[in-house]
Tab-separated table of C-alpha atoms in Angstrom:
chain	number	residue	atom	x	y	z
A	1	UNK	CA	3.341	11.372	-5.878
A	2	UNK	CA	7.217	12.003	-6.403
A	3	UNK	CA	9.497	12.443	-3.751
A	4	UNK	CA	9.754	16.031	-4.474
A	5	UNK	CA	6.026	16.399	-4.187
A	6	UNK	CA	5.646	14.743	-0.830
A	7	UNK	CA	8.453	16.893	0.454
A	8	UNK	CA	6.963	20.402	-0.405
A	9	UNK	CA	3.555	19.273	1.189
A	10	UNK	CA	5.299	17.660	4.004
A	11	UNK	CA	7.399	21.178	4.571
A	12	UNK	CA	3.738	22.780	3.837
A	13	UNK	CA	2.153	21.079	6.799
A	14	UNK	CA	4.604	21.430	9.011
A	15	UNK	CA	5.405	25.189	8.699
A	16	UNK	CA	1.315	25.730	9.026
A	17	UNK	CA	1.405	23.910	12.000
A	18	UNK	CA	4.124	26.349	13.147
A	19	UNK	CA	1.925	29.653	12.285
A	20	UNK	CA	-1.145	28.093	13.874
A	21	UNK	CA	0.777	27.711	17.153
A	22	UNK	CA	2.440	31.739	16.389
A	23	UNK	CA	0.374	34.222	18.208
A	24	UNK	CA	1.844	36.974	15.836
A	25	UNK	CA	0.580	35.792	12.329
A	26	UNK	CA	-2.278	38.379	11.531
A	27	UNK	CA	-5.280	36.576	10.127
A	28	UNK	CA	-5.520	35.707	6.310
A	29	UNK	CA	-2.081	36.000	5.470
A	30	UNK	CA	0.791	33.146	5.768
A	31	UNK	CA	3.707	33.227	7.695
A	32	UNK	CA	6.893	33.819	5.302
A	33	UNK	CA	7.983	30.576	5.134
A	34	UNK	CA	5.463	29.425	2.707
A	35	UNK	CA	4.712	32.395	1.158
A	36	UNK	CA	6.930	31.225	-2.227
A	37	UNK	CA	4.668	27.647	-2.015
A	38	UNK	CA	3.246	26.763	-4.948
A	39	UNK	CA	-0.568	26.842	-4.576
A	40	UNK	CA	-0.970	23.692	-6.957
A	41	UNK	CA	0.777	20.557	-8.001
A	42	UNK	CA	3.544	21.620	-11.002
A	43	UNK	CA	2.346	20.721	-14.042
A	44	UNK	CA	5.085	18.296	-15.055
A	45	UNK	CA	4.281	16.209	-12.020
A	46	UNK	CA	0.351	15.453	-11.797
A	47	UNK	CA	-1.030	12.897	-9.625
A	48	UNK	CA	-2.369	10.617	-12.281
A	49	UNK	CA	-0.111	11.092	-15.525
A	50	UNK	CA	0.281	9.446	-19.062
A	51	UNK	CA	0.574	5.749	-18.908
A	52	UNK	CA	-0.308	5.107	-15.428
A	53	UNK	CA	-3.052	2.382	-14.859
A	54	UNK	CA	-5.086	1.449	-12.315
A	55	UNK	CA	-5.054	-1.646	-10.623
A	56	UNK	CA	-7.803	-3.668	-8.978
A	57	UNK	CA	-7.725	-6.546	-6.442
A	58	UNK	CA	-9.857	-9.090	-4.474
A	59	UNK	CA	-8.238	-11.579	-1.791
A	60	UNK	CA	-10.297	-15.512	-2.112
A	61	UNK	CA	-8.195	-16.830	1.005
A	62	UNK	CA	-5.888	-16.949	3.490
A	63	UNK	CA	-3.251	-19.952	4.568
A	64	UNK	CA	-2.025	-19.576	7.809
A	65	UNK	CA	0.832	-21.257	8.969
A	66	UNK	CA	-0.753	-22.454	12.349
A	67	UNK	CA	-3.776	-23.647	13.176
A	68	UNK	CA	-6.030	-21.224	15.585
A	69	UNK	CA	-9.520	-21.548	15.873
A	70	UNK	CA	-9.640	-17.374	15.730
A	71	UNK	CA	-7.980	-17.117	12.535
A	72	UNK	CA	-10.355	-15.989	9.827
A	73	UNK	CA	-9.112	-17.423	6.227
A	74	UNK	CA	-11.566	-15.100	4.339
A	75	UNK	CA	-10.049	-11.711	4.837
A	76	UNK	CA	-12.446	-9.498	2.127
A	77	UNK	CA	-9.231	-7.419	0.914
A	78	UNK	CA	-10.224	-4.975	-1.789
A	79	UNK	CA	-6.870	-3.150	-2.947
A	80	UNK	CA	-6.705	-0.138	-5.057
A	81	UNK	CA	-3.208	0.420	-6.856
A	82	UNK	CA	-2.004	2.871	-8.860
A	83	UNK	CA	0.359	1.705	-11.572
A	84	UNK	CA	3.145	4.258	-12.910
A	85	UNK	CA	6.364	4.570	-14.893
A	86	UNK	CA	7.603	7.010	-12.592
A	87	UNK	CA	9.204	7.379	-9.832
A	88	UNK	CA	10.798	3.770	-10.340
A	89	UNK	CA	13.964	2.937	-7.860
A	90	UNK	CA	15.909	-0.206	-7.611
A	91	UNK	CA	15.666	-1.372	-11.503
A	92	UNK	CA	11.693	-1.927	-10.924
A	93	UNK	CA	9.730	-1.531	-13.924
A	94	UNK	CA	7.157	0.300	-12.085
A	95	UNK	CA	5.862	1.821	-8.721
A	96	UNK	CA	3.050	1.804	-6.782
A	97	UNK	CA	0.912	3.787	-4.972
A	98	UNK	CA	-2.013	1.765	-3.299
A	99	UNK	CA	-4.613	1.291	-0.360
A	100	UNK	CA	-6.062	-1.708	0.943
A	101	UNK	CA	-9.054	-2.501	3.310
A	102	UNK	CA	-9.694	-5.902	4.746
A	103	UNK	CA	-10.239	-7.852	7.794
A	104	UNK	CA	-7.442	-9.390	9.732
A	105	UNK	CA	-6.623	-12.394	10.542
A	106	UNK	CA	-8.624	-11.718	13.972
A	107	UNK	CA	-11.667	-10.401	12.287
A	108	UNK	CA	-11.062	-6.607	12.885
A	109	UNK	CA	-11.451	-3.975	9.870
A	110	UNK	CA	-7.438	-3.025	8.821
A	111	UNK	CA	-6.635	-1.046	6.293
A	112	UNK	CA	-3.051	-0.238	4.577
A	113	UNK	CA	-1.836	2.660	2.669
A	114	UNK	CA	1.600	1.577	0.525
A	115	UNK	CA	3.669	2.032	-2.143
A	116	UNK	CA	5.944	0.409	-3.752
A	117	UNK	CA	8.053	-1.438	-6.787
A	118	UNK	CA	6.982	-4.165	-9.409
A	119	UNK	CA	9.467	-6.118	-11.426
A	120	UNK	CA	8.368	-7.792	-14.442
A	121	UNK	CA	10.447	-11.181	-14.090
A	122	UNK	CA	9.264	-12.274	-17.932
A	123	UNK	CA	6.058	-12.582	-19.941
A	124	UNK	CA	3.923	-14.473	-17.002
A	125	UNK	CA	5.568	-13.523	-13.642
A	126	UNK	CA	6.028	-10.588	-11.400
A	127	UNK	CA	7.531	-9.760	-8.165
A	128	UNK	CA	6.623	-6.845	-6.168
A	129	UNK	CA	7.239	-5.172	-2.448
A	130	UNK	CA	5.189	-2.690	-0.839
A	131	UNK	CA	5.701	-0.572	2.326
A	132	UNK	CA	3.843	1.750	4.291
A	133	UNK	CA	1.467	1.794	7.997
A	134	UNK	CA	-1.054	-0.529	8.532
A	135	UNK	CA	-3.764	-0.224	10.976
A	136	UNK	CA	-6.320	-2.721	12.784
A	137	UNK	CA	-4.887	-4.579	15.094
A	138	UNK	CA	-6.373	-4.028	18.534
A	139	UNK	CA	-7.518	-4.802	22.204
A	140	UNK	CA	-5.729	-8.262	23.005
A	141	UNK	CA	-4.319	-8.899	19.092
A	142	UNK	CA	-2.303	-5.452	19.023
A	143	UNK	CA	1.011	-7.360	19.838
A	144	UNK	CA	0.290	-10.266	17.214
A	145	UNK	CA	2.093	-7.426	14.678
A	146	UNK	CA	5.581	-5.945	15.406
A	147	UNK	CA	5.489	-2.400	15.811
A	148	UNK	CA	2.161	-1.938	16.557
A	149	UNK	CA	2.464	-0.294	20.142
A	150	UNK	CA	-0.214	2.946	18.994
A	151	UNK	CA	-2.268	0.951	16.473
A	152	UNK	CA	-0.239	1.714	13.555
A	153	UNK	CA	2.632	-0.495	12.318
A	154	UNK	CA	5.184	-0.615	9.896
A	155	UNK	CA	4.526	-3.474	7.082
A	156	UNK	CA	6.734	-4.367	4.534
A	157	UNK	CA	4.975	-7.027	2.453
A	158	UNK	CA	6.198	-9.196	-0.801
A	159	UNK	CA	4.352	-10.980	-2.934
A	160	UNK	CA	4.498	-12.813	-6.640
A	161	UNK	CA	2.574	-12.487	-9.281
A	162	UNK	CA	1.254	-14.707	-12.175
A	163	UNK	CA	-0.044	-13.023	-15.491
A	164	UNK	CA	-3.500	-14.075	-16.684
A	165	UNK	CA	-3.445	-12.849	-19.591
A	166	UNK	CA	-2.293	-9.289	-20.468
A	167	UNK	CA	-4.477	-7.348	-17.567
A	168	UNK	CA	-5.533	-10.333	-14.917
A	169	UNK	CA	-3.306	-11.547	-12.405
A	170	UNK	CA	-3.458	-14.186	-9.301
A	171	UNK	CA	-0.844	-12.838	-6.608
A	172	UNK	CA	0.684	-14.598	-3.987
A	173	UNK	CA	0.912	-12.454	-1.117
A	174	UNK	CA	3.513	-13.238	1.779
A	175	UNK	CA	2.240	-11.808	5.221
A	176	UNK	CA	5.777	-12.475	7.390
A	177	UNK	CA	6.243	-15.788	8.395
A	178	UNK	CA	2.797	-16.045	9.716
A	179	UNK	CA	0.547	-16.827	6.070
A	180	UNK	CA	-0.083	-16.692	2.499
A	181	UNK	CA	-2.604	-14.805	1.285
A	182	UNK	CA	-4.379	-15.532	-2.146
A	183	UNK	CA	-5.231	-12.801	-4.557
A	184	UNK	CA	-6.896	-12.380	-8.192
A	185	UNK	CA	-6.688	-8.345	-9.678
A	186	UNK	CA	-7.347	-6.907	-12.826
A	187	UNK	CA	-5.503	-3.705	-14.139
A	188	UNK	CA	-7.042	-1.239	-16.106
């Protein structure tokens, strides 16, 4: 989704949240402020366009830096990414658009909904940063993430990459200063 995109939808939302509030909007119609809205996505900027992939991953196991009997090393993260020429920023060679579900380091279902850049450093290895909200950490591991004082935080989360060919990848993932998480994908 394009920065343009997410703005119209996000001025969308908010100006229907206005008119559902107004007690003067006569039912069926829209207030004037989004009556010049497109009802559908432009056609020069679908969701899924030409050349973008699709990008599967699996998590075998997490290193944490200190020892605590509650850690759980086997997290279960499935990630779905979507892979595009668009939209790039800061010399990447593509962005991302992904969601994640796993379990935490405390056991509890998380999830994670990012995007973010990929660099291609040469033929084997890749870097890539991703940010958006994470959610999952609760009851008396809510303060073991920064942020997290509704159960949602900001994360901002690096990793590299090794090419397995010219689709599989193993991925290093860096979760703060906290652990290493250890990732195979495939991208189709």
């Amino acid at each position: 989704m394009s920065l343009t995109r997410l703005a119209a939808v996000s001025v969308a939302a908010v100006a229907l949240s206005g008119a559902a509030s107004s007690q003067s909007v006569p039912t069926g119609t829209l207030p004037a402020s989004t009556a010049a809205m497109p009802s559908s996505p432009a056609p020069d900027d679908p969701w899924w366009r030409p050349g973008d992939r699709l990008f599967v991953g699996y998590s075998l196991y997490t290193l944490h830096r200190n020892h605590n009997p509650e850690h759980v090393n086997r997290n279960h993260l499935v990630t779905l990414e979507i892979h595009s020429d668009f939209d790039r920023v800061w010399g990447a060679d593509k962005t991302l658009f992904g969601v994640s579900t796993f379990r935490n380091s405390f056991g509890q279902q998380s999830a994670y909904i990012y995007w973010g850049q990929r660099w291609e450093l040469n033929d084997w290895f890749y870097a890539k940063v991703t940010a958006g909200p994470l959610w999952g950490y609760r009851g008396k591991y809510r303060d073991k993430i920064p942020f997290n004082k509704f159960g949602v935080a900001p994360a901002i989360i690096p990793s590299l990459g090794f090419k397995l060919g010219s689709e599989a990848s193993a991925e290093v993932i860096m979760l703060g200063t906290y652990a290493l998480m250890f990732a195979v994908g495939y991208r189709f």
